[in-house]
Short mmCIF file of C-alpha atoms in Angstrom, two decimals:
data_model
loop_
_atom_site.label_atom_id
_atom_site.label_comp_id
_atom_site.label_asym_id
_atom_site.label_seq_id
_atom_site.Cartn_x
_atom_site.Cartn_y
_atom_site.Cartn_z
CA MET A 14 133.92 109.79 99.29
CA GLN A 15 134.62 110.96 95.74
CA TYR A 16 138.00 110.43 94.09
CA HIS A 17 139.43 112.00 90.96
CA VAL A 18 141.49 109.49 89.00
CA LYS A 19 143.86 109.97 86.10
CA ALA A 20 144.01 106.68 84.22
CA LEU A 21 145.67 105.27 81.13
CA GLN A 22 143.28 103.97 78.50
CA ALA A 23 144.09 101.80 75.52
CA LEU A 24 146.18 103.45 72.76
CA ASP A 25 148.02 105.51 75.40
CA SER A 26 145.22 108.02 75.95
CA VAL A 27 144.85 109.55 79.42
CA VAL A 28 141.35 110.07 80.82
CA GLY A 29 140.02 111.65 83.99
CA LEU A 30 137.43 109.78 86.03
CA ASN A 31 135.35 110.72 89.06
CA ILE A 32 134.74 107.66 91.26
CA ASP A 33 132.54 107.33 94.36
CA ALA A 34 134.31 104.87 96.66
CA VAL A 35 134.73 103.95 100.32
CA ASP A 36 138.49 104.54 100.27
CA ALA A 37 141.41 104.90 97.87
CA ASP A 38 141.86 101.13 97.45
CA ASP A 39 138.21 100.74 96.57
CA ALA A 40 138.48 103.54 93.98
CA ARG A 41 141.58 101.91 92.49
CA ARG A 42 139.81 98.54 92.20
CA GLN A 43 136.81 100.13 90.50
CA VAL A 44 139.02 101.84 87.90
CA GLU A 45 141.01 98.67 87.24
CA ARG A 46 137.79 96.69 86.75
CA LEU A 47 136.90 99.17 84.01
CA GLY A 48 140.12 98.17 82.22
CA TYR A 49 142.21 101.27 82.98
CA GLU A 50 145.64 101.64 84.52
CA VAL A 51 145.67 104.13 87.41
CA LEU A 52 148.23 106.92 87.03
CA ALA A 53 147.16 109.26 89.84
CA LEU A 54 144.42 109.22 92.45
CA LYS A 55 143.32 111.88 94.90
CA SER A 56 140.27 112.48 97.07
CA GLU A 57 138.09 115.49 96.38
CA ARG A 58 137.26 117.35 99.59
CA ALA A 59 134.87 119.79 98.03
CA GLY A 60 132.89 122.49 99.71
CA LEU A 61 129.29 122.22 100.83
CA ALA A 62 127.86 123.29 97.45
CA ALA A 63 129.90 120.67 95.60
CA ARG A 64 128.94 117.97 98.08
CA LEU A 65 125.27 118.78 97.68
CA LYS A 66 125.56 118.65 93.91
CA ARG A 67 124.25 115.33 92.67
CA ARG A 68 125.59 113.36 89.76
CA THR A 69 123.32 113.41 86.73
CA PRO A 70 121.52 110.05 86.61
CA PHE A 71 121.87 108.10 83.39
CA PRO A 72 118.57 108.36 81.40
CA LEU A 73 118.27 104.65 80.66
CA THR A 74 114.83 104.63 79.04
CA LEU A 75 115.57 107.68 76.87
CA PHE A 76 118.94 106.16 75.91
CA SER A 77 117.19 102.94 74.82
CA GLN A 78 114.58 104.80 72.76
CA GLU A 79 117.20 106.92 70.99
CA LEU A 80 119.40 103.89 70.36
CA ILE A 81 116.46 102.03 68.76
CA ALA A 82 115.82 105.01 66.46
CA LEU A 83 119.47 105.30 65.40
CA LEU A 84 119.86 101.56 64.80
CA GLY A 85 116.64 101.62 62.78
CA ALA A 86 118.12 104.42 60.66
CA GLY A 87 120.94 102.08 59.63
CA LEU A 88 123.75 103.22 61.94
CA SER A 89 126.05 100.67 63.51
CA LEU A 90 126.12 100.32 67.30
CA VAL A 91 129.38 102.27 67.64
CA GLU A 92 128.15 105.02 65.30
CA ALA A 93 124.90 105.29 67.24
CA LEU A 94 126.73 105.57 70.56
CA GLU A 95 129.10 108.18 69.15
CA THR A 96 126.10 110.19 67.94
CA LEU A 97 124.49 110.03 71.38
CA ARG A 98 127.76 111.06 73.02
CA GLU A 99 128.16 114.08 70.74
CA LYS A 100 124.69 115.43 71.49
CA GLU A 101 124.98 114.86 75.27
CA ARG A 102 125.46 118.01 77.38
CA HIS A 103 125.94 116.50 80.85
CA ALA A 104 129.55 115.63 81.60
CA ASP A 105 128.65 112.65 83.80
CA VAL A 106 126.50 111.03 81.11
CA LYS A 107 129.05 111.84 78.41
CA GLN A 108 131.72 110.10 80.45
CA ILE A 109 129.60 106.93 80.53
CA PHE A 110 129.33 106.96 76.74
CA GLU A 111 133.11 107.33 76.49
CA LEU A 112 133.63 104.36 78.79
CA ILE A 113 131.25 102.17 76.75
CA LEU A 114 132.85 103.17 73.46
CA GLY A 115 136.30 102.48 74.87
CA LYS A 116 135.24 98.95 75.83
CA LEU A 117 133.65 98.31 72.44
CA ARG A 118 136.81 99.45 70.62
CA ASP A 119 138.80 97.05 72.79
CA GLY A 120 136.75 94.20 71.36
CA ARG A 121 134.27 93.73 74.23
CA THR A 122 130.65 92.88 73.58
CA PHE A 123 127.97 95.47 74.25
CA SER A 124 126.63 93.57 77.27
CA SER A 125 130.12 93.16 78.72
CA SER A 126 130.75 96.88 78.27
CA LEU A 127 127.56 97.76 80.13
CA GLU A 128 128.24 95.22 82.87
CA HIS A 129 131.15 97.34 84.12
CA LEU A 130 128.75 100.21 84.87
CA PRO A 131 126.23 98.68 87.33
CA SER A 132 125.15 102.06 88.74
CA SER A 133 123.83 103.08 85.30
CA PHE A 134 122.83 99.74 83.78
CA PRO A 135 121.02 97.29 86.08
CA ALA A 136 121.67 93.56 85.82
CA LEU A 137 118.29 93.01 84.18
CA TYR A 138 119.15 95.43 81.38
CA VAL A 139 122.52 93.78 80.83
CA ALA A 140 120.86 90.34 80.74
CA THR A 141 118.40 91.62 78.11
CA ILE A 142 121.26 92.91 75.94
CA ARG A 143 123.22 89.66 76.39
CA ALA A 144 120.22 87.62 75.25
CA SER A 145 119.86 89.84 72.16
CA GLU A 146 123.50 89.19 71.23
CA LYS A 147 122.60 85.51 70.79
CA THR A 148 119.61 86.28 68.56
CA GLY A 149 121.09 89.31 66.77
CA ASP A 150 118.02 91.48 67.40
CA LEU A 151 119.13 94.32 69.66
CA ARG A 152 116.26 96.62 68.69
CA GLU A 153 113.65 94.05 69.68
CA ALA A 154 115.35 93.47 73.03
CA LEU A 155 115.48 97.19 73.75
CA SER A 156 111.81 97.55 72.79
CA ARG A 157 110.90 94.76 75.21
CA TYR A 158 112.81 96.47 78.01
CA ILE A 159 111.12 99.82 77.31
CA ALA A 160 107.70 98.13 77.35
CA TYR A 161 108.65 96.49 80.64
CA GLN A 162 109.64 99.85 82.15
CA VAL A 163 106.42 101.47 80.91
CA GLN A 164 104.35 98.74 82.57
CA LEU A 165 106.21 99.14 85.85
CA GLU A 166 105.77 102.91 85.67
CA GLN A 167 102.02 102.48 85.16
CA VAL A 168 101.80 100.32 88.27
CA ARG A 169 103.83 102.87 90.24
CA LYS A 170 101.58 105.71 89.08
CA LYS A 171 98.50 103.78 90.18
CA LEU A 172 99.99 103.33 93.65
CA VAL A 173 101.01 107.00 93.89
CA SER A 174 97.67 108.34 92.66
CA ALA A 175 95.79 106.11 95.09
CA SER A 176 97.82 107.45 98.01
CA ILE A 177 97.75 111.18 97.15
CA TYR A 178 94.31 112.03 98.54
CA PRO A 179 94.70 110.12 101.84
CA VAL A 180 98.10 111.75 102.38
CA VAL A 181 96.65 115.22 101.68
CA LEU A 182 93.86 114.54 104.17
CA LEU A 183 96.33 113.45 106.83
CA VAL A 184 98.59 116.46 106.25
CA VAL A 185 95.72 118.98 106.33
CA GLY A 186 94.17 117.32 109.38
CA GLY A 187 97.53 117.27 111.11
CA LEU A 188 98.13 120.95 110.41
CA VAL A 189 94.70 121.86 111.79
CA MET A 190 95.40 119.81 114.92
CA LEU A 191 98.79 121.50 115.34
CA PHE A 192 97.19 124.92 115.05
CA LEU A 193 94.55 124.04 117.64
CA MET A 194 96.98 122.43 120.09
CA MET A 195 99.83 124.92 119.68
CA TYR A 196 97.93 128.22 119.43
CA VAL A 197 94.20 128.04 120.21
CA VAL A 198 94.27 125.75 123.27
CA PRO A 199 96.91 127.87 125.11
CA LYS A 200 94.70 130.97 124.64
CA PHE A 201 91.69 129.19 126.12
CA SER A 202 93.74 127.77 129.00
CA ARG A 203 94.70 131.30 130.08
CA ILE A 204 91.04 132.41 130.07
CA TYR A 205 89.86 129.42 132.13
CA ALA A 206 92.79 129.74 134.57
CA GLU A 207 91.72 133.31 135.33
CA ALA A 208 88.08 132.26 135.79
CA GLY A 209 89.04 129.78 138.54
CA LYS A 210 86.15 127.47 137.64
CA GLU A 211 86.36 123.69 138.25
CA LEU A 212 86.60 121.94 134.88
CA PRO A 213 85.74 118.40 133.70
CA LEU A 214 88.68 115.97 133.69
CA MET A 215 89.22 115.83 129.91
CA SER A 216 88.92 119.59 129.56
CA LYS A 217 91.34 120.00 132.45
CA LEU A 218 93.93 117.71 130.78
CA LEU A 219 93.53 119.54 127.50
CA LEU A 220 93.97 122.92 129.12
CA GLN A 221 96.97 121.71 131.10
CA TRP A 222 98.53 120.93 127.74
CA GLY A 223 97.75 124.50 126.74
CA GLN A 224 99.50 125.83 129.84
CA LEU A 225 102.50 123.64 129.08
CA MET A 226 102.65 124.99 125.55
CA GLU A 227 102.39 128.57 126.78
CA ALA A 228 105.26 128.07 129.23
CA HIS A 229 107.55 125.81 127.19
CA GLY A 230 106.15 126.01 123.66
CA LEU A 231 109.47 126.26 121.84
CA VAL A 232 110.94 123.30 123.73
CA VAL A 233 107.88 121.11 123.00
CA VAL A 234 107.81 122.10 119.32
CA GLY A 235 111.54 121.42 119.03
CA ALA A 236 111.17 118.02 120.70
CA LEU A 237 108.28 117.08 118.41
CA GLY A 238 110.21 118.23 115.35
CA LEU A 239 113.30 116.24 116.34
CA SER A 240 111.17 113.17 117.03
CA ALA A 241 109.51 113.44 113.62
CA ALA A 242 112.89 113.91 111.92
CA ALA A 243 114.36 110.93 113.79
CA LEU A 244 111.36 108.80 112.82
CA ALA A 245 111.62 109.82 109.16
CA TYR A 246 115.37 109.18 109.14
CA GLY A 247 114.90 105.81 110.80
CA PHE A 248 112.37 104.60 108.25
CA ALA A 249 114.60 105.88 105.45
CA ARG A 250 117.22 103.34 106.56
CA PRO A 251 116.98 99.82 105.07
CA ALA A 252 116.79 97.88 108.35
CA PRO A 253 113.87 99.76 109.99
CA ARG A 254 112.02 99.89 106.68
CA ALA A 255 112.49 96.14 106.22
CA TRP A 256 111.27 95.55 109.78
CA ALA A 257 108.11 97.61 109.14
CA ILE A 258 107.40 95.79 105.86
CA THR A 259 107.89 92.44 107.60
CA ARG A 260 105.36 93.43 110.25
CA LEU A 261 102.91 94.47 107.51
CA ARG A 262 103.38 91.15 105.74
CA ALA A 263 102.47 89.36 108.95
CA ILE A 264 98.94 90.83 108.73
CA PRO A 265 97.01 88.31 106.58
CA ALA A 266 94.81 90.82 104.70
CA ILE A 267 97.78 93.09 103.84
CA GLY A 268 100.38 90.35 103.40
CA SER A 269 98.36 88.53 100.73
CA ARG A 270 98.00 91.75 98.69
CA LEU A 271 101.72 92.54 99.00
CA GLN A 272 102.51 89.03 97.82
CA VAL A 273 100.36 89.53 94.72
CA PHE A 274 102.26 92.77 94.02
CA ASP A 275 105.62 90.98 94.42
CA LEU A 276 104.55 88.12 92.15
CA ALA A 277 103.36 90.59 89.49
CA ARG A 278 106.81 92.16 89.30
CA PHE A 279 108.45 88.73 89.38
CA TYR A 280 106.42 87.24 86.52
CA ARG A 281 106.66 90.38 84.39
CA THR A 282 110.45 90.45 84.68
CA LEU A 283 110.76 86.68 84.23
CA GLY A 284 108.50 86.75 81.18
CA MET A 285 110.59 89.46 79.54
CA LEU A 286 113.80 87.44 80.00
CA VAL A 287 112.24 84.18 78.81
CA ARG A 288 110.88 85.90 75.70
CA GLY A 289 114.39 87.22 75.10
CA GLY A 290 115.71 83.66 74.85
CA ILE A 291 117.20 83.18 78.33
CA PRO A 292 116.65 79.67 79.77
CA ILE A 293 114.03 79.53 82.49
CA VAL A 294 116.39 78.44 85.27
CA SER A 295 118.94 81.15 84.45
CA ALA A 296 116.17 83.74 84.19
CA ILE A 297 114.76 82.80 87.60
CA GLU A 298 118.23 83.07 89.17
CA MET A 299 118.61 86.56 87.66
CA VAL A 300 115.31 87.89 89.03
CA ALA A 301 115.33 86.13 92.41
CA GLY A 302 116.39 89.37 94.10
CA ILE A 303 113.09 91.02 93.14
CA LEU A 304 111.21 88.88 95.65
CA PRO A 305 111.29 89.49 99.43
CA ALA A 306 113.29 87.12 101.62
CA SER A 307 110.26 84.98 102.56
CA LEU A 308 109.33 84.30 98.92
CA ARG A 309 112.98 83.98 97.89
CA ALA A 310 113.34 80.91 100.11
CA ARG A 311 110.33 79.32 98.39
CA LEU A 312 111.80 80.22 94.99
CA GLN A 313 114.98 78.31 95.80
CA LEU A 314 112.88 75.22 96.52
CA ALA A 315 111.07 75.72 93.22
CA LEU A 316 114.43 76.01 91.43
CA ARG A 317 115.50 72.71 92.97
CA ASP A 318 112.35 71.08 91.56
CA LEU A 319 113.02 72.59 88.13
CA ARG A 320 116.55 71.22 88.08
CA GLU A 321 115.10 67.81 88.90
CA GLY A 322 112.99 68.04 85.75
CA LYS A 323 109.59 68.95 87.19
CA PRO A 324 107.32 71.30 85.19
CA ILE A 325 107.47 74.96 86.13
CA SER A 326 103.72 75.05 86.84
CA HIS A 327 104.12 72.24 89.38
CA ALA A 328 107.26 73.77 90.93
CA MET A 329 105.68 77.18 91.39
CA GLU A 330 102.33 75.87 92.61
CA SER A 331 103.95 73.47 95.11
CA HIS A 332 105.75 76.29 96.89
CA GLY A 333 103.01 78.93 96.94
CA LEU A 334 104.33 81.10 94.11
CA THR A 335 101.14 81.14 92.06
CA THR A 336 97.41 81.61 92.39
CA PRO A 337 94.92 79.15 90.86
CA VAL A 338 94.50 81.31 87.75
CA ALA A 339 98.27 81.81 87.36
CA HIS A 340 98.81 78.06 87.75
CA ARG A 341 96.43 77.31 84.89
CA MET A 342 98.10 79.95 82.70
CA LEU A 343 101.51 78.41 83.36
CA ARG A 344 100.17 75.02 82.30
CA VAL A 345 98.86 76.59 79.09
CA GLY A 346 102.30 78.09 78.49
CA GLU A 347 103.91 74.68 78.91
CA ARG A 348 101.56 73.13 76.35
CA THR A 349 101.87 75.90 73.77
CA GLY A 350 105.55 76.75 74.27
CA GLN A 351 104.69 80.40 74.89
CA MET A 352 105.87 80.56 78.47
CA GLY A 353 107.21 84.11 78.25
CA GLU A 354 103.94 85.49 76.92
CA MET A 355 101.95 83.60 79.55
CA MET A 356 104.11 84.97 82.36
CA GLU A 357 103.52 88.50 81.13
CA ARG A 358 99.78 87.79 81.01
CA ILE A 359 99.97 86.56 84.61
CA ALA A 360 101.58 89.89 85.54
CA VAL A 361 98.77 91.78 83.77
CA PHE A 362 96.19 89.69 85.62
CA TYR A 363 97.88 90.47 88.95
CA ASP A 364 98.05 94.17 88.04
CA GLU A 365 94.31 94.23 87.42
CA ASP A 366 93.74 92.54 90.77
CA ILE A 367 95.93 95.15 92.49
CA ALA A 368 94.08 97.96 90.69
CA ARG A 369 90.71 96.63 91.91
CA VAL A 370 91.98 96.42 95.49
CA LEU A 371 93.44 99.95 95.32
CA ASP A 372 90.17 101.31 93.95
CA TRP A 373 88.22 99.62 96.74
CA LEU A 374 90.65 100.81 99.43
CA THR A 375 90.56 104.38 98.09
CA LYS A 376 86.77 104.44 98.26
CA LEU A 377 86.88 103.06 101.80
CA ILE A 378 89.84 104.97 103.28
CA GLU A 379 88.96 108.47 102.07
CA PRO A 380 85.59 108.79 103.89
CA ALA A 381 86.98 106.89 106.89
CA LEU A 382 89.89 109.34 107.16
CA MET A 383 87.61 112.34 106.80
CA ALA A 384 85.32 111.00 109.52
CA ALA A 385 88.25 110.23 111.86
CA ILE A 386 89.88 113.64 111.36
CA GLY A 387 86.54 115.41 111.82
CA LEU A 388 85.87 113.40 114.99
CA VAL A 389 89.26 114.23 116.52
CA ILE A 390 89.06 117.94 115.67
CA GLY A 391 85.45 118.12 116.80
CA THR A 392 86.35 116.48 120.13
CA VAL A 393 89.15 118.99 120.76
CA VAL A 394 86.87 121.93 119.93
CA LEU A 395 84.10 120.54 122.16
CA LEU A 396 86.49 120.05 125.09
CA MET A 397 87.64 123.65 124.68
CA TYR A 398 84.13 125.14 124.56
CA PHE A 399 82.43 122.88 127.09
CA PRO A 400 83.76 124.83 130.11
CA MET A 401 82.60 128.05 128.44
CA PHE A 402 79.07 126.68 128.28
CA GLU A 403 79.24 125.90 132.01
CA LEU A 404 80.54 129.40 132.78
CA ALA A 405 77.70 130.92 130.77
CA GLY A 406 75.19 128.78 132.67
CA SER A 407 76.58 129.83 136.05
CA ILE A 408 76.25 133.52 135.14
CA GLN A 409 72.51 133.10 134.51
#
């Protein structure tokens, strides 16, 4: 539920805040954590149009790029943020700038100011800013985060582009099947019912479906639509989706590829933090949530080994968190002192491996899907026309 809060800011200025919270107490706690004193709080029971209206998401990458440019032009951090606030048109985003500036004027650090806005600034971003406050190079830290986001976006685009054609094939094939089963088959079933000819078993079952559709078509279509909606809703929920992913991970051929994908994200994120000056143990604790539960348990064992003084290459290799190539690269990083760079190279190596697998799967799945869809549609058409061939033969 959304709450509108009037709160007292420093220097006796009153601000209005819109807070998404479970209840009034939760909204009050959120406002107090931001450093404000609540004056008035009320729930907003808006109409349907207002409820459907989404909050404008904070453009984190664009914000970082613009901040780098303004800092490079010689502006101070506060001046740069004030400039970004003045040019902003969306009220939700402008409010975030006002909250950050209020914290900075109260003497908070930049990272501490961002930490109070977790919905807009993820923990990884805050950790990157906090590391830059120790080195005094905010622009470099922001550039590293932008590069990290660009790399992740490239991987995401590869996955999406590899799945587009198979999805289009499935959708088109499904629509053709629906047209045949919902419209064409009922027409044929009426013709064969009037002919009174004995039909083969499979043709008889298919035409019985056509009779069912002709008699109760709307009910069947409604039931299928509700089933599809329920299935889509179920897999949109975290628990069913996690169950499905767990089942996929149990398949050796798929599970090993998913693990490589997880490790690529893990090492890329870890490398960025280590290059930013965060100690390896602290960095691993920050990014542990990136890994699935099965690998997270292994990571805790690796952390225990690291705290006992064992090399990171040994700790990761002992608990199945590397491949042979990645293990060698970690050992090189230990010898040269360039562990952050080596971890990012490991991520690049894993990305290339994923790209090769995706390319191979695309070349394999596309013709296989076309053949399967053609076989199914061809079988349905053959079962519909087979009785007609028999009727034509009996007339001769």
